[in-house]
Amino acid sequence: MSAGLNMDYTAFIPEFMLVGLAALVVALDLFVPQFRKSWLPYVAASGLLVTAGVSCAWIDKQVDFARLVTVDDFTTYFRVFFMAIAAVVCLASGRLVEERLRHPGEYYALIIISTVGAIGMAAARELMTAYLSLELLSFSLYILVSFQKYEGRSNEAGIKYLLLGAFSSAWFLYGLSLLYGVAGSTYYDDIARALSEDTSAYDFALLMGLVLIVTGLGFKVAAVPFHMWTPDAYEGAPVAVTAYLSTTSKAAGFALLLRLFSSALDVVHDDWSWMIAGMAAATMLLGNLVALQQHNIKRLMAYSSIGQVGYMLMGIAGLSHDTASAIVLHLTGYMVTNLVVFVVIIAWYNMTGREEIADFRGMRERAPLLAAALAAALFSLAGLPLFAGFVTKFILFQAATEEGYFWLAGIGVVTSVISLYYYLQIMREAFVSAPEEGAEPLRVPYLMQGLTVALMLGVFYIGLYPQQLFEAIDEATRVLFV
Amino acid sequence: MSDAWVIPLLPVAGFVLLLLFSPWLPRKGDWLAIGLMAASFVLACLVAADLADAIGEAGVGSFAGISESREWFNVEGYIEIRMGTYVDQITVVMLFVVSFIALLVMIYSTGYMRGDRRYGWFYSIISLFTASMLTLVVADNLLLLYFAWELVGLCSMLLIGHYNDKQSAAEAAKKAFITTRVGDVGLLIGIIILFTQTGTFNIGEILRAAEEGEIAREWLTAAAVCVFAGAVGKSAQFPLHVWLPDAMEGPTPVSALIHAATMVVAGVYLVARMLPLFEVVRGMPELITALGLTTAVLSALMGLAQRDIKRVVAYSTLNSLGLMFVALGSGAVGAAMLYLFAHAFFKALLFLACGSVIHATEEQEVDKLGGLWSKMPITAPMFIVGALAMAGLIPLSGFWAKDEILVGIRHGHLNDIVAITVFATLPITSLYMVRLVMLTFFGEPKDQHVHEHAHESEASMSWPLMLLGALAAVAGFVVFEGVGEALGFHSGWLGFVYNLAEGPEEFHVNWGISILSVVLVSAGLVAGLWIWAGKAEPARRAAAFSPFLYRMFLNRFYIDEVYQAAVDYFVLAAGRVVAWFDRSIVNDTGVNGAGETAWYAGWLGKFAQTGKLPNYALAIVVGVIVMAIVAFGYRT
Amino acid sequence: MESVTQEIPLEHFLMLSFILFTIGVYGVLARRNAVIVLMSVELMLNAVSINMVAFAVYTAPSLFAGIIFAIFIIAVAAAEVGLALAVILRLFRNRGTANIDEVDTLKW
Amino acid sequence: MIQVFFYLFATTVIAGALGVVLLRNTVYAALSLIGALLGVAAVYILLSVEFLALVQILIYAGAVTVLLLFALMLTRARELQERLDGDQKPLAAVAALVLLGAFITVMDQTTWPRDVGEITTVPFATIGDALLTRWAVPFELVSGVLLVALVGAIILAMQEEGEP
Amino acid sequence: MHSGYWMIATIAIPLFTAAILVCVPDSRRDVVRWISAGVGAALFAISMYIFFAYEVDKGEGYQFFIRWDWLENVGFLKDHGISLAFGVDGIAAPMVLLTGVVAFGGTLISWKIEHHNKDFFVLFWVLVSGVYGTFQSLDLFFFFFWYEVAVLPMYLLIAVWGSSSVFPTFARTKEYSAMKLTIMLVAASILIFLGIFAAFHEAGLGTFDLQRLYEPGTFDEDFQKLVFPLFVIGCGVLAGLWPFHTWSPDGHVAAPTAVSMLHAGVLMKLGAFGIIRLGIQLLPEGAAFWMPGLMVLATTNVVYGAFAATAQRDFKYMIGYSSVSHMGYVLMGLATMNVIGINGAVLQMFSHGIMTALFFAMVGAIYDQAHTRDMALFKGLANKMPLFTFFFGVAGLASLGLPGLSGFVAEFNVFVGTFRTYPWAGALGIFAAAMTAVYILRMMSMSFFGPFNERWADLKDMTRLEMATGVLLLSFLLFMGLWPAPFIDRISESVIALPGVT
């Protein structure tokens, strides 16, 4: 049965390590009562980082496992990337979990497990694997979103996210089934081979399948009009989870999109590029326009993330090696920046328990470091120079232009100006408005300070000297287009 | 002659030194300014002498002035600007007049301005003024001329507004600057047109080009009109004359220097310089004459009714300037320059005398003065000399100069109306000069208190008066060739000044004209004596005879009011309109509008987010359906 | 039985799944009780499985990936139901309702 | 004969499904869901995938529906007979119809490639073998999914001390 | 040492200063001040060096040229894809000098800032580095990069340290003005963005290196006609191009002194500079096609600004509108497309920069004492604060184009150039210069002359630092006004080299 299949399980060492780590965390939480709960985040984070280090062993290798997954530079890149994000989120959520949530062990375990799912999405070269990894990620997120279980908003967010998620994955599956029907296989390369023949006989089925797949993935990455869960889930979820939602789940979605559309569906590029293009336009506009109206910081970040998704979809629409690497570059820069913002939000929330934009007033006076980091990060999100946002966005748009999507680039630039407006509104609260009376300076934990500074360095690194990173990404995405 | 450029430089040094150090200098450093001024006066005389010799060698007519210049900036093949000096007969006359009067005024001011809060500042600015005036005179190119032109304007403004805590002074300064500025716009445009046409700023070359018809006719006309506009503004010709009377807000020495002797005649000088250009433009001489004439007549009439002694003198200045322009219009440059020369003396004299009266009485309203003859033994006679010279009574300098102009007009190619009008103004002029004298120095003192503590001014003020008085009396005689030669003017004054290469012009007395003018002038004098003698009953009756005319004269024909209205209801109103437009239309509608559009778009967009899960699901379905329909649409 | 199966073309099965799927969609859109919405989602998933199996059986017998897929789908669906019920219960405890259109505090 | 069976099952499925989305009583809806699921199982048998049919009956018709029924009981609102349909019912109907239209277009525009038109039966053993070899990764993943779901369900559902 | 390092220094020093200042504790205000003053002086010195060390008639396009590759041979980028390429030509040299002067003045004037002066100077130095970068970049990407860096700190600088103003007819909060300024400028850069994308795509060279893009024949004529408006309007907004100028009066009014100085003095010049670099040099044929249009707008600027200025009651508003008017002269000069005109434009860029900086410095000096800028409230300040009046007056005279001060040289060249091609525009321009006299004198006689208003009895004359700033700027006004040759030699050399300039 398994003749000629490489079943070399060593390729999964990092994933196994992660599962082990998850188990360890839970176990520590359960069976070692005298173990200081507050150490869990450090355990999880260090474990993740170690694993990330281990997975670097696969750089420039190309291991295929039963044609289901391959561990190549693309996978490796995202492995490291996801683990890093997870580590940051674990560290950032330490105090929050202690003070506001129960079951810390499961919390970290879920984050770690979901990372496995995310990696699977990036690595899969077969529909089932891709789908199941996606579900693994989603399930963990469903739980995490409703983790604040005595909090009505958390439940609401959970139920909405879960039901819509199930709904959308039904669509996705239906699309997969049609694709399977027309291609007769679930392997990306078979699909590509099948579709490269004359498809006129079953064009409609194929198109329907593509539409549904785009729908499903559009839901995952929160593209208009499949975005509607995003603001609610972001607002309802515990803020650390929001950070995780806005980073890993999106990034994983894009990893899957890139892998699937490049190695399986590239041959029918014209059949789906316009859908993505349309979605991109709608997403950029709606995300940034509605963000103008928000007053809750989490909700605002939700909409801003929707806008960012639009930019990256622009690249997917004109998918090519250049755009792919541009997307990943932007993705990276965006994720790092986003984490800065969320670390600041988390820290502020921990100290003040507030999450309205208006509650940021006087941050300059009360927590200068956070304020500075926030300002820099928001500038970066708005795409202003010295920070990551400018160069990554510029390269992304230029790449899209090179692929003939000048108009999308146009919309992108316009909307990023709109976004600047609401980012400046936040800065205004933080820097211009005076703190309310009797608000004395806050002592930001060293952990948070350290995180902020480290991430800021990342932002500046990408913004000021992206050469190596960009080369690495270029390498990583090359394997998609062989 | 290569040292002509030093003449303006000395006062510049004075300006800089006083500006920086006057607070720490003894006597605020007036001695420094005066010394430098004197030096440059001497230098000017030397230059004049050299020139005379040079002409002697070259022979009149074949002699074209001496110029030398250095590069200011230069863009190879596109624009080269040289700054330099050009010295010829007209130049030296001006040099002499300017530096001489300036010197006297500075000395006079040591008395008049003593104890002034901004004594040092006054001297530094006066130095700057003299410097730029001298520069204006020696400039060999229009750019440098404009340079100086603007600077004298600036200084005049600063000095008019010297008593800057008087609102009226501030206003007058503003008015003077802006009014002349209007003319300067023309001048600059003219200069630039000439440059674009000829590619040079050098006056000589431009004139040559103009005479040889190298400049397109319409451009030439435009340029001529524009340049003349500059002259009109500076020399306060109608319709830009309104600033000069108000300029009397300034300290009297300033009025003497700037608004009588030097700056106001800059226009005359400019026109005289550029006359060849004007002459080749059809209708230009007529225009010049017409404006000059209007100014002369109007100012003569206004002068009749003014109460402020300085203002009366100011109107007489306008009168004289008009006369000079008429002369220029009829091509009598020599006559114009002669009148300028004489006018400088007697008008400065008049002003300084006024100054000493005001200094003595702290009053300048005629109907508060009177009967000062006894009180001011030096000032009064000097004033009278000046007044008679102004009126043009033989044998004072005014007479000869005026006569030359009349002759020029008769010989000029203009029709007789001009001549007749000019003659008509003569008695009026003498009339109001007499009126002034009578009301100020004779008759009953109208204000005892003022009369009490009136006294003769000190030496530093009275000596310049006497000196000027003497000159005002005799300056006219230079017209006699003998006198001219005696003074070193080769072939007499006119031969000397008459710089256009048509050979010297003799001085000839046209007896008819002379007699006529003498008669008219003395008629005016007699009439004046009769009218304002004693209680001046006839004057009151004249005023009562036609209150309308009287009011017209008194209010200067309401020209100022008209301008004021124009400024208020046009310029400033337009400004307000534009400002409003900018704020409400361009900004609040245009700019904010765009922003608000986006804002409301977001506002609408956010309501799609109803919070109800079924709607979200519906959105997904709709998305699917739309994409599907579009896709199938493509396929079929 | 083999002989007779020729009488039912693939399209019939697909048609069945289409209808089933549509009904499921309708259910999700129209119903307001969370549990019933969940049931409708299950219907959709069943439609998917039918598709998968039909394709596997008719067009791609070699690897019968469709069948495996169907199995996984069933598993996932079951898990989904379990998790969903937990969340719904939690919601009911906190909000006293399981009607999804009544929980709309998060909006705009 | 077979066709008769097929249409029979098909109608069962559709009827059951309609029952789920139309019935006014939640419990009946759940029961009709069972019907639909059994119908689907029968269809699997028709397709001669008995293994799948078995799974379907065990997991779905058995476990899942029981779960659902429990849920219905537990979340029963105080007053009976409450409205089961949302406000956007008509829109839903329209959307569903349009969607069906789209599917039908797909249907008649498409001729499926490699349609052999005959059924190949797959024995249990092969499936089991494939699950553990060729499809090992998805298998592990799905186990992970189940585990996560389990953990999540416990965490969220369990009553804890000091619960408000 | 490679002379290019001097340019690197002008950009790196401010950035590092900003980085260092971030680490200074809030309370150590004097440390911040002294560091900043030192850096300001150093930059001033370097700028002087760059200006005077620039060799005229050397024959090569860009001097001090230096290139560090930044991103290349990756993605769609080929050799020298994006490189830190710096170089100065005769047009950039005066601008660098200008930046040095104004920045130094700004640091001195900002000495009295108390509220978080650390933050202020951090942002201030970022701004300065951006300005230097733009003037010296020879890489399309980095030109825009630094351009945006210069815009970036504006919002906070204005919104935190600025001042709101209320008038009978309308009011402007500092937040509003700051937001409008930032958004309008960034929105304008949309056009530049698009222009750059299009240009890069069209050229297909895989590099943003300007010198390679400048090579004739890179863009065909239709493309140039299509894209030129993007660049010219995009940059024009920053140069206060009508009708996109409204950010400038409000912004300058709201901004703190030093920022007004730098923004009106230097930043607006970036716009004009961009029109030269991206418009004329990159797309000469497009320029030839569109310049008449620009001339119309520029003339509108000049007249419109002058009229609007006559109606203002607030010192800064008047200056703001006069800036609109004077930047109009710059655009006019550029629109002539002939050597004299563009010379004039660049001269005007320098002259207006210094002059308006002086203006704002002086207004700041009085605002800090009187806490109002309403001309109508002041009266007869001349005798109370003679020095102040003197400097203010000189600035005014410079702006009304008095010979002997820099304004005249510049405007004169502009006028000559304009008359060559569009006499009507030239005439209007000169008329507007007369209008300048109207509003300047209106302002002077309103608040400096006339009887003294006792309400201001306790006003002091200028402080030493303000004096220093004033003298610094004044010296350059006179330098250029009396001896323009050093400027014109440098500028004209490069202007003649511009493509399509007659």
Coordinates of C-alpha atoms in Angstrom, one line a residue, chain B residues 19 72-76 78-79 81 117-118 121 143 146-148 150-151 154 157 164-167 170-171 173-174 177-178 181-182 184-186 188-189 191-193 195-196 201 219 570-572 574-576 578-579 581-583 586-588 591-592, chain E residues 169-170 172 176 180 184 243 245-246 250 304 307-308 310-312 321 339-340 343 379 382-383 397 400 402-404 408-409 412-413 415-416 419-420 423 427 430-431 433-435 437-438 441-442 445 449-451 481-482 484-485 488-489 492 496 502:
Chain B
L19 CA 23.3 101.6 13.3
W72 CA 27.5 91.3 -9.8
F73 CA 26.5 87.9 -10.9
N74 CA 26.7 86.1 -14.2
V75 CA 25.1 83.1 -15.8
E76 CA 27.2 82.4 -18.9
Y78 CA 21.8 83.7 -20.1
I79 CA 22.0 86.7 -17.8
I81 CA 24.4 91.7 -14.3
R117 CA 14.7 109.7 21.5
R118 CA 16.0 108.1 18.3
W121 CA 18.8 106.2 14.4
L143 CA 18.9 97.5 -11.9
Y146 CA 16.0 100.4 -9.0
F147 CA 18.0 99.1 -6.1
A148 CA 18.7 102.6 -4.9
E150 CA 13.6 101.2 -3.5
L151 CA 16.1 102.1 -0.7
L154 CA 12.3 102.8 2.3
M157 CA 9.1 105.8 4.8
N164 CA 6.2 106.5 15.1
D165 CA 4.1 106.9 18.2
K166 CA 2.0 109.3 16.3
Q167 CA -0.7 107.3 14.5
A170 CA 2.6 105.9 10.9
E171 CA -0.2 106.2 8.5
A173 CA 4.6 106.6 6.2
K174 CA 2.6 103.6 5.1
F177 CA 5.6 103.8 0.7
I178 CA 2.6 102.0 -0.8
R181 CA 5.4 101.3 -4.5
V182 CA 2.5 101.3 -7.0
D184 CA 7.7 101.1 -8.6
V185 CA 5.7 98.1 -9.8
G186 CA 5.6 99.9 -13.1
L188 CA 10.3 97.1 -12.3
I189 CA 8.0 95.8 -15.1
I191 CA 13.0 97.5 -16.5
I192 CA 12.3 93.8 -17.0
I193 CA 10.7 94.4 -20.3
F195 CA 16.0 93.7 -20.3
T196 CA 14.0 90.9 -22.0
F201 CA 20.3 96.8 -18.0
W219 CA 7.1 96.6 -26.1
F570 CA -11.7 97.1 -3.2
V571 CA -8.3 95.9 -2.1
L572 CA -9.0 95.0 1.5
A574 CA -11.1 91.6 -1.9
G575 CA -8.6 90.3 0.7
R576 CA -11.4 89.6 3.1
V578 CA -10.4 85.7 -0.6
A579 CA -9.7 84.8 3.0
F581 CA -13.3 81.8 0.4
D582 CA -10.2 80.1 1.4
R583 CA -11.5 79.2 4.8
V586 CA -11.5 75.6 -0.1
N587 CA -10.8 74.3 3.4
D588 CA -14.0 73.6 5.1
V591 CA -10.6 69.5 2.4
N592 CA -12.8 68.7 5.4
Chain E
T169 CA -15.3 84.2 13.0
F170 CA -13.7 80.8 13.3
R172 CA -8.8 76.1 14.9
Y176 CA -7.3 69.7 13.9
K180 CA -5.0 68.2 8.6
M184 CA -3.0 66.2 3.5
P243 CA -5.8 74.8 -4.1
H245 CA -2.4 74.8 0.3
T246 CA -4.8 75.0 3.2
D250 CA -3.4 76.4 9.7
Y304 CA -4.5 84.6 -4.0
F307 CA -4.9 88.9 -1.0
A308 CA -5.7 86.4 1.7
T310 CA -4.1 91.2 3.7
A311 CA -7.2 90.1 5.6
Q312 CA -5.5 88.3 8.4
Y321 CA -0.6 83.1 3.6
V339 CA 17.4 78.9 -16.8
I340 CA 16.8 82.3 -15.3
N343 CA 17.5 79.9 -10.9
K379 CA 0.0 98.9 19.3
A382 CA 8.3 99.8 18.2
N383 CA 9.4 101.9 21.1
L397 CA 11.2 94.0 4.0
L400 CA 8.2 92.5 0.1
L402 CA 13.4 95.1 -0.9
P403 CA 16.7 95.3 -2.8
G404 CA 19.7 94.5 -0.7
F408 CA 14.8 90.8 -4.3
V409 CA 17.5 88.8 -6.0
F412 CA 13.8 89.5 -9.7
N413 CA 15.2 86.4 -11.4
F415 CA 10.2 87.8 -12.8
V416 CA 12.8 88.0 -15.6
F419 CA 8.6 87.5 -18.6
R420 CA 10.5 85.5 -21.1
P423 CA 4.6 88.2 -19.5
A427 CA 3.1 91.3 -14.4
I430 CA 5.1 91.9 -9.6
F431 CA 1.6 93.2 -8.7
A433 CA 4.8 91.9 -4.7
A434 CA 3.2 95.3 -4.3
M435 CA 0.3 93.6 -2.4
A437 CA 4.0 95.7 0.7
V438 CA 0.4 96.4 1.5
L441 CA 3.0 97.6 6.2
R442 CA -0.6 97.1 7.4
S445 CA 1.6 100.0 11.3
F449 CA 3.6 101.9 15.3
G450 CA 1.2 104.4 16.7
P451 CA 0.6 105.2 20.3
G481 CA 20.9 89.9 -1.1
L482 CA 24.2 91.7 -1.6
P484 CA 24.3 86.4 -4.7
A485 CA 27.1 85.2 -7.0
I488 CA 23.9 81.6 -8.5
D489 CA 27.1 80.1 -9.7
S492 CA 22.9 77.9 -12.5
I496 CA 21.6 74.6 -17.1
T502 CA 16.0 76.5 -22.3

